[in-house]
């Protein structure tokens, strides 16, 4: 399973990269706004910097919602670096844009996936990734993990190459359950990734080892 970090924060991206387990980065307009980035030039430069930090797929989301504007914006984003994946929203014009980029050999990630039907359409249009939003489904009392399972079955039935990129991860349990179900990728905030490290028996065991190590020197 690939690990992506879901942030536009450069310090967090560097920290995850330094861990040695990072395969890519996802961002969205909300995450970019959180870092105070605004204006086309600043946005393109920020993606360029992320590409310099991480050698993996970097999802850069279009800000527009019409076919013509999305393909213009996506072409500009894709020109930044070969690792850029153009992130397109799950709307009718988005499906057409996915097909356009697929025909051009530009990688895409279809975002805001909340149903198996949406994932199927995006795969049919040639998306490289679909991003089902687990946490936001859980927020409205719908089992997000069930959606990952449904998409896994559908993609396996027809051997779609489209990868399931589980997004809106809120906890280490989301990551573990995605791994059990067979999501291809998780994109997560740094804290949920770091929380995978924790276990009280590890802390207790290490304290004992450190105490006993002193007896050996
Ligand atoms: O990048 C999209 C997704 O991961 C957003 O997560 O926490 O805003 O629902 P969240």
PDB file of C-alpha atoms and ligand atoms in Angstrom:
ATOM      1  CA  UNK A   1       0.000   0.000   0.000  1.00  0.00           C
ATOM      2  CA  UNK A   2       1.294   3.439  -0.922  1.00  0.00           C
ATOM      3  CA  UNK A   3       1.397   6.222   1.688  1.00  0.00           C
ATOM      4  CA  UNK A   4       0.631   9.769   0.542  1.00  0.00           C
ATOM      5  CA  UNK A   5       0.489  12.788   2.847  1.00  0.00           C
ATOM      6  CA  UNK A   6      -2.618  14.970   2.563  1.00  0.00           C
ATOM      7  CA  UNK A   7      -1.313  18.486   3.131  1.00  0.00           C
ATOM      8  CA  UNK A   8       0.241  21.497   1.458  1.00  0.00           C
ATOM      9  CA  UNK A   9       2.380  22.225   4.527  1.00  0.00           C
ATOM     10  CA  UNK A  10       6.026  22.005   3.491  1.00  0.00           C
ATOM     11  CA  UNK A  11       7.371  21.254   6.985  1.00  0.00           C
ATOM     12  CA  UNK A  12       4.985  18.291   7.352  1.00  0.00           C
ATOM     13  CA  UNK A  13       5.777  17.065   3.849  1.00  0.00           C
ATOM     14  CA  UNK A  14       9.521  17.206   4.681  1.00  0.00           C
ATOM     15  CA  UNK A  15       8.955  15.390   8.001  1.00  0.00           C
ATOM     16  CA  UNK A  16       7.047  12.568   6.251  1.00  0.00           C
ATOM     17  CA  UNK A  17       9.646  12.416   3.482  1.00  0.00           C
ATOM     18  CA  UNK A  18      12.454  12.133   6.067  1.00  0.00           C
ATOM     19  CA  UNK A  19      10.671   9.146   7.633  1.00  0.00           C
ATOM     20  CA  UNK A  20      11.397   7.293   4.399  1.00  0.00           C
ATOM     21  CA  UNK A  21       7.913   5.902   3.925  1.00  0.00           C
ATOM     22  CA  UNK A  22       6.358   8.550   1.712  1.00  0.00           C
ATOM     23  CA  UNK A  23       5.159   7.720  -1.805  1.00  0.00           C
ATOM     24  CA  UNK A  24       3.382  10.951  -2.750  1.00  0.00           C
ATOM     25  CA  UNK A  25       1.398  14.026  -1.754  1.00  0.00           C
ATOM     26  CA  UNK A  26      -2.202  15.143  -2.218  1.00  0.00           C
ATOM     27  CA  UNK A  27      -3.482  18.672  -1.848  1.00  0.00           C
ATOM     28  CA  UNK A  28      -6.753  20.449  -2.443  1.00  0.00           C
ATOM     29  CA  UNK A  29      -7.839  24.116  -2.583  1.00  0.00           C
ATOM     30  CA  UNK A  30      -8.707  24.096   1.135  1.00  0.00           C
ATOM     31  CA  UNK A  31      -5.277  22.754   2.102  1.00  0.00           C
ATOM     32  CA  UNK A  32      -3.546  25.328  -0.135  1.00  0.00           C
ATOM     33  CA  UNK A  33      -5.638  28.165   1.362  1.00  0.00           C
ATOM     34  CA  UNK A  34      -4.704  26.943   4.865  1.00  0.00           C
ATOM     35  CA  UNK A  35      -1.040  27.616   4.008  1.00  0.00           C
ATOM     36  CA  UNK A  36      -1.921  31.130   2.855  1.00  0.00           C
ATOM     37  CA  UNK A  37      -1.015  30.433  -0.779  1.00  0.00           C
ATOM     38  CA  UNK A  38      -2.917  32.488  -3.311  1.00  0.00           C
ATOM     39  CA  UNK A  39      -2.474  33.599  -6.903  1.00  0.00           C
ATOM     40  CA  UNK A  40      -1.545  31.442  -9.885  1.00  0.00           C
ATOM     41  CA  UNK A  41       2.204  32.058  -9.676  1.00  0.00           C
ATOM     42  CA  UNK A  42       2.376  31.223  -5.964  1.00  0.00           C
ATOM     43  CA  UNK A  43       0.321  28.061  -6.489  1.00  0.00           C
ATOM     44  CA  UNK A  44       2.502  26.801  -9.349  1.00  0.00           C
ATOM     45  CA  UNK A  45       5.672  27.584  -7.357  1.00  0.00           C
ATOM     46  CA  UNK A  46       4.338  25.773  -4.307  1.00  0.00           C
ATOM     47  CA  UNK A  47       3.700  22.615  -6.352  1.00  0.00           C
ATOM     48  CA  UNK A  48       7.185  22.938  -7.859  1.00  0.00           C
ATOM     49  CA  UNK A  49       8.683  23.039  -4.351  1.00  0.00           C
ATOM     50  CA  UNK A  50       6.662  19.986  -3.279  1.00  0.00           C
ATOM     51  CA  UNK A  51       7.923  18.105  -6.367  1.00  0.00           C
ATOM     52  CA  UNK A  52      11.493  18.983  -5.331  1.00  0.00           C
ATOM     53  CA  UNK A  53      10.927  17.507  -1.844  1.00  0.00           C
ATOM     54  CA  UNK A  54       9.088  14.294  -2.796  1.00  0.00           C
ATOM     55  CA  UNK A  55       9.887  12.024  -5.731  1.00  0.00           C
ATOM     56  CA  UNK A  56       6.406  10.558  -6.162  1.00  0.00           C
ATOM     57  CA  UNK A  57       2.951  11.379  -7.454  1.00  0.00           C
ATOM     58  CA  UNK A  58       1.865  14.889  -6.405  1.00  0.00           C
ATOM     59  CA  UNK A  59      -1.858  15.606  -6.818  1.00  0.00           C
ATOM     60  CA  UNK A  60      -2.560  19.209  -7.817  1.00  0.00           C
ATOM     61  CA  UNK A  61      -6.232  20.119  -7.939  1.00  0.00           C
ATOM     62  CA  UNK A  62      -7.823  22.353 -10.569  1.00  0.00           C
ATOM     63  CA  UNK A  63      -9.733  25.326  -9.178  1.00  0.00           C
ATOM     64  CA  UNK A  64     -12.234  25.612 -12.029  1.00  0.00           C
ATOM     65  CA  UNK A  65     -15.308  23.499 -12.769  1.00  0.00           C
ATOM     66  CA  UNK A  66     -15.927  23.772 -16.516  1.00  0.00           C
ATOM     67  CA  UNK A  67     -14.351  21.406 -19.056  1.00  0.00           C
ATOM     68  CA  UNK A  68     -12.519  24.144 -20.986  1.00  0.00           C
ATOM     69  CA  UNK A  69     -11.111  25.788 -17.870  1.00  0.00           C
ATOM     70  CA  UNK A  70     -10.170  22.496 -16.224  1.00  0.00           C
ATOM     71  CA  UNK A  71      -8.171  21.244 -19.207  1.00  0.00           C
ATOM     72  CA  UNK A  72      -6.372  24.604 -19.516  1.00  0.00           C
ATOM     73  CA  UNK A  73      -5.534  24.617 -15.828  1.00  0.00           C
ATOM     74  CA  UNK A  74      -4.637  20.911 -15.801  1.00  0.00           C
ATOM     75  CA  UNK A  75      -2.263  21.327 -18.743  1.00  0.00           C
ATOM     76  CA  UNK A  76      -0.516  24.158 -16.876  1.00  0.00           C
ATOM     77  CA  UNK A  77      -0.259  22.088 -13.698  1.00  0.00           C
ATOM     78  CA  UNK A  78       1.041  19.033 -15.589  1.00  0.00           C
ATOM     79  CA  UNK A  79       3.738  21.189 -17.202  1.00  0.00           C
ATOM     80  CA  UNK A  80       5.272  21.920 -13.762  1.00  0.00           C
ATOM     81  CA  UNK A  81       6.794  18.441 -13.334  1.00  0.00           C
ATOM     82  CA  UNK A  82       6.306  14.890 -14.693  1.00  0.00           C
ATOM     83  CA  UNK A  83       5.160  13.740 -11.232  1.00  0.00           C
ATOM     84  CA  UNK A  84       2.147  16.069 -11.160  1.00  0.00           C
ATOM     85  CA  UNK A  85      -1.212  14.260 -11.095  1.00  0.00           C
ATOM     86  CA  UNK A  86      -4.091  16.527 -12.139  1.00  0.00           C
ATOM     87  CA  UNK A  87      -6.872  16.321  -9.565  1.00  0.00           C
ATOM     88  CA  UNK A  88     -10.326  16.697 -11.062  1.00  0.00           C
ATOM     89  CA  UNK A  89     -13.680  16.888  -9.236  1.00  0.00           C
ATOM     90  CA  UNK A  90     -16.349  14.212  -9.803  1.00  0.00           C
ATOM     91  CA  UNK A  91     -18.714  16.201 -12.002  1.00  0.00           C
ATOM     92  CA  UNK A  92     -19.942  15.717 -15.571  1.00  0.00           C
ATOM     93  CA  UNK A  93     -17.331  18.075 -17.064  1.00  0.00           C
ATOM     94  CA  UNK A  94     -14.775  16.383 -14.828  1.00  0.00           C
ATOM     95  CA  UNK A  95     -15.426  13.030 -16.513  1.00  0.00           C
ATOM     96  CA  UNK A  96     -14.775  14.646 -19.896  1.00  0.00           C
ATOM     97  CA  UNK A  97     -11.594  16.241 -18.547  1.00  0.00           C
ATOM     98  CA  UNK A  98     -10.406  12.866 -17.157  1.00  0.00           C
ATOM     99  CA  UNK A  99     -10.803  11.366 -20.625  1.00  0.00           C
ATOM    100  CA  UNK A 100      -8.932  14.306 -22.204  1.00  0.00           C
ATOM    101  CA  UNK A 101      -5.957  13.888 -19.860  1.00  0.00           C
ATOM    102  CA  UNK A 102      -6.033  10.092 -20.149  1.00  0.00           C
ATOM    103  CA  UNK A 103      -5.769  10.402 -23.949  1.00  0.00           C
ATOM    104  CA  UNK A 104      -2.812  12.786 -23.492  1.00  0.00           C
ATOM    105  CA  UNK A 105      -1.019  10.447 -21.074  1.00  0.00           C
ATOM    106  CA  UNK A 106      -1.335  12.922 -18.173  1.00  0.00           C
ATOM    107  CA  UNK A 107      -2.076  11.264 -14.825  1.00  0.00           C
ATOM    108  CA  UNK A 108      -5.306  12.134 -13.006  1.00  0.00           C
ATOM    109  CA  UNK A 109      -6.933  11.739  -9.622  1.00  0.00           C
ATOM    110  CA  UNK A 110     -10.728  12.025  -9.479  1.00  0.00           C
ATOM    111  CA  UNK A 111     -11.691  13.635  -6.188  1.00  0.00           C
ATOM    112  CA  UNK A 112     -14.891  13.959  -4.126  1.00  0.00           C
ATOM    113  CA  UNK A 113     -15.907  10.323  -4.660  1.00  0.00           C
ATOM    114  CA  UNK A 114     -18.771   9.326  -2.373  1.00  0.00           C
ATOM    115  CA  UNK A 115     -20.338   6.378  -4.243  1.00  0.00           C
ATOM    116  CA  UNK A 116     -19.276   3.242  -6.084  1.00  0.00           C
ATOM    117  CA  UNK A 117     -21.030   4.505  -9.226  1.00  0.00           C
ATOM    118  CA  UNK A 118     -18.906   7.645  -9.229  1.00  0.00           C
ATOM    119  CA  UNK A 119     -15.745   5.546  -8.872  1.00  0.00           C
ATOM    120  CA  UNK A 120     -16.849   3.298 -11.769  1.00  0.00           C
ATOM    121  CA  UNK A 121     -17.457   6.312 -14.037  1.00  0.00           C
ATOM    122  CA  UNK A 122     -14.076   7.824 -13.186  1.00  0.00           C
ATOM    123  CA  UNK A 123     -12.330   4.507 -13.890  1.00  0.00           C
ATOM    124  CA  UNK A 124     -14.159   4.220 -17.215  1.00  0.00           C
ATOM    125  CA  UNK A 125     -12.922   7.731 -18.095  1.00  0.00           C
ATOM    126  CA  UNK A 126      -9.335   6.581 -17.464  1.00  0.00           C
ATOM    127  CA  UNK A 127      -8.591   8.138 -14.057  1.00  0.00           C
ATOM    128  CA  UNK A 128      -5.336   6.854 -12.567  1.00  0.00           C
ATOM    129  CA  UNK A 129      -6.676   7.365  -9.050  1.00  0.00           C
ATOM    130  CA  UNK A 130     -10.113   7.717  -7.473  1.00  0.00           C
ATOM    131  CA  UNK A 131     -10.339   9.436  -4.090  1.00  0.00           C
ATOM    132  CA  UNK A 132     -13.218   8.174  -1.933  1.00  0.00           C
ATOM    133  CA  UNK A 133     -13.607  10.433   1.136  1.00  0.00           C
ATOM    134  CA  UNK A 134     -13.890   8.074   4.120  1.00  0.00           C
ATOM    135  CA  UNK A 135     -14.032  10.549   6.975  1.00  0.00           C
ATOM    136  CA  UNK A 136     -16.674  12.764   5.397  1.00  0.00           C
ATOM    137  CA  UNK A 137     -18.952   9.726   4.938  1.00  0.00           C
ATOM    138  CA  UNK A 138     -18.334   8.670   8.534  1.00  0.00           C
ATOM    139  CA  UNK A 139     -19.225  12.262   9.538  1.00  0.00           C
ATOM    140  CA  UNK A 140     -22.758  11.753   8.175  1.00  0.00           C
ATOM    141  CA  UNK A 141     -23.135   8.258   9.711  1.00  0.00           C
ATOM    142  CA  UNK A 142     -22.421   6.377   6.477  1.00  0.00           C
ATOM    143  CA  UNK A 143     -19.728   3.678   6.672  1.00  0.00           C
ATOM    144  CA  UNK A 144     -16.887   5.055   4.563  1.00  0.00           C
ATOM    145  CA  UNK A 145     -15.004   1.775   4.721  1.00  0.00           C
ATOM    146  CA  UNK A 146     -17.927   0.016   3.046  1.00  0.00           C
ATOM    147  CA  UNK A 147     -17.421   2.280   0.020  1.00  0.00           C
ATOM    148  CA  UNK A 148     -13.750   1.251  -0.229  1.00  0.00           C
ATOM    149  CA  UNK A 149     -14.843  -2.409  -0.176  1.00  0.00           C
ATOM    150  CA  UNK A 150     -17.419  -1.845  -2.939  1.00  0.00           C
ATOM    151  CA  UNK A 151     -14.925  -0.049  -5.169  1.00  0.00           C
ATOM    152  CA  UNK A 152     -12.324  -2.783  -4.555  1.00  0.00           C
ATOM    153  CA  UNK A 153     -14.798  -5.472  -5.714  1.00  0.00           C
ATOM    154  CA  UNK A 154     -15.800  -3.504  -8.832  1.00  0.00           C
ATOM    155  CA  UNK A 155     -12.243  -2.650  -9.879  1.00  0.00           C
ATOM    156  CA  UNK A 156     -11.117  -6.261  -9.315  1.00  0.00           C
ATOM    157  CA  UNK A 157     -14.095  -7.652 -11.286  1.00  0.00           C
ATOM    158  CA  UNK A 158     -13.010  -5.767 -14.384  1.00  0.00           C
ATOM    159  CA  UNK A 159      -9.280  -5.462 -13.688  1.00  0.00           C
ATOM    160  CA  UNK A 160      -9.369  -1.655 -13.870  1.00  0.00           C
ATOM    161  CA  UNK A 161      -5.880  -0.156 -13.511  1.00  0.00           C
ATOM    162  CA  UNK A 162      -7.370   2.785 -11.581  1.00  0.00           C
ATOM    163  CA  UNK A 163      -5.964   2.878  -8.052  1.00  0.00           C
ATOM    164  CA  UNK A 164      -8.133   3.392  -4.978  1.00  0.00           C
ATOM    165  CA  UNK A 165      -6.684   6.371  -3.088  1.00  0.00           C
ATOM    166  CA  UNK A 166      -8.482   6.410   0.250  1.00  0.00           C
ATOM    167  CA  UNK A 167      -8.820  10.045   1.354  1.00  0.00           C
ATOM    168  CA  UNK A 168     -10.308  12.023   4.216  1.00  0.00           C
ATOM    169  CA  UNK A 169      -8.440   9.760   6.619  1.00  0.00           C
ATOM    170  CA  UNK A 170      -8.986  10.774  10.236  1.00  0.00           C
ATOM    171  CA  UNK A 171      -7.292   8.074  12.320  1.00  0.00           C
ATOM    172  CA  UNK A 172      -4.742   5.250  12.312  1.00  0.00           C
ATOM    173  CA  UNK A 173      -7.667   2.767  12.302  1.00  0.00           C
ATOM    174  CA  UNK A 174      -8.780   4.188   8.950  1.00  0.00           C
ATOM    175  CA  UNK A 175      -5.293   3.407   7.605  1.00  0.00           C
ATOM    176  CA  UNK A 176      -5.257  -0.125   9.047  1.00  0.00           C
ATOM    177  CA  UNK A 177      -8.755  -0.930   7.749  1.00  0.00           C
ATOM    178  CA  UNK A 178      -7.852   0.411   4.301  1.00  0.00           C
ATOM    179  CA  UNK A 179      -4.826  -1.886   4.291  1.00  0.00           C
ATOM    180  CA  UNK A 180      -7.028  -4.869   5.294  1.00  0.00           C
ATOM    181  CA  UNK A 181      -9.520  -4.147   2.508  1.00  0.00           C
ATOM    182  CA  UNK A 182      -6.841  -3.552  -0.114  1.00  0.00           C
ATOM    183  CA  UNK A 183      -6.958   0.170  -0.890  1.00  0.00           C
ATOM    184  CA  UNK A 184      -3.988   0.843  -3.160  1.00  0.00           C
ATOM    185  CA  UNK A 185      -3.090   4.134  -1.470  1.00  0.00           C
ATOM    186  CA  UNK A 186      -3.996   6.079   1.646  1.00  0.00           C
ATOM    187  CA  UNK A 187      -3.571   9.819   1.842  1.00  0.00           C
ATOM    188  CA  UNK A 188      -3.469  11.000   5.403  1.00  0.00           C
ATOM    189  CA  UNK A 189      -2.596  13.929   7.632  1.00  0.00           C
ATOM    190  CA  UNK A 190       0.825  13.456   9.244  1.00  0.00           C
ATOM    191  CA  UNK A 191      -0.578  12.851  12.746  1.00  0.00           C
ATOM    192  CA  UNK A 192      -2.570   9.758  11.714  1.00  0.00           C
ATOM    193  CA  UNK A 193       0.539   8.298  10.070  1.00  0.00           C
ATOM    194  CA  UNK A 194       2.668   9.039  13.158  1.00  0.00           C
ATOM    195  CA  UNK A 195      -0.003   7.572  15.440  1.00  0.00           C
ATOM    196  CA  UNK A 196       0.626   4.193  13.783  1.00  0.00           C
ATOM    197  CA  UNK A 197       3.918   4.212  15.702  1.00  0.00           C
ATOM    198  CA  UNK A 198       2.343   4.217  19.123  1.00  0.00           C
ATOM    199  CA  UNK A 199       1.806   1.303  21.472  1.00  0.00           C
ATOM    200  CA  UNK A 200       2.101   1.446  25.295  1.00  0.00           C
ATOM    201  CA  UNK A 201       3.823  -1.956  25.397  1.00  0.00           C
ATOM    202  CA  UNK A 202       6.491  -0.628  23.017  1.00  0.00           C
ATOM    203  CA  UNK A 203       7.074   2.337  25.372  1.00  0.00           C
ATOM    204  CA  UNK A 204       7.163   0.055  28.418  1.00  0.00           C
ATOM    205  CA  UNK A 205       9.440  -2.473  26.700  1.00  0.00           C
ATOM    206  CA  UNK A 206      11.835   0.221  25.507  1.00  0.00           C
ATOM    207  CA  UNK A 207      12.034   1.790  28.988  1.00  0.00           C
ATOM    208  CA  UNK A 208      13.037  -1.621  30.331  1.00  0.00           C
ATOM    209  CA  UNK A 209      15.619  -2.181  27.579  1.00  0.00           C
ATOM    210  CA  UNK A 210      17.127   1.274  28.181  1.00  0.00           C
ATOM    211  CA  UNK A 211      17.303   0.602  31.948  1.00  0.00           C
ATOM    212  CA  UNK A 212      18.918  -2.814  31.414  1.00  0.00           C
ATOM    213  CA  UNK A 213      21.297  -1.445  28.760  1.00  0.00           C
ATOM    214  CA  UNK A 214      22.831   0.764  31.448  1.00  0.00           C
ATOM    215  CA  UNK A 215      23.766  -2.398  33.388  1.00  0.00           C
ATOM    216  CA  UNK A 216      25.735  -3.618  30.376  1.00  0.00           C
ATOM    217  CA  UNK A 217      28.146  -0.700  30.055  1.00  0.00           C
TER     218      UNK A 217
HETATM  219  O1  LIG B   1      -7.707  15.701   0.097  1.00  0.00           O
HETATM  220  C1  LIG B   1      -9.032  15.359   0.269  1.00  0.00           C
HETATM  221  C2  LIG B   1      -9.416  14.800   1.601  1.00  0.00           C
HETATM  222  O2  LIG B   1      -8.413  13.999   2.112  1.00  0.00           O
HETATM  223  C3  LIG B   1      -9.955  15.811   2.573  1.00  0.00           C
HETATM  224  O3  LIG B   1     -10.046  15.323   3.871  1.00  0.00           O
HETATM  225  O4  LIG B   1     -10.400  15.702   6.280  1.00  0.00           O
HETATM  226  O5  LIG B   1     -11.022  17.502   4.642  1.00  0.00           O
HETATM  227  O6  LIG B   1     -12.362  15.416   4.807  1.00  0.00           O
HETATM  228  P1  LIG B   1     -11.005  16.035   4.961  1.00  0.00           P
END
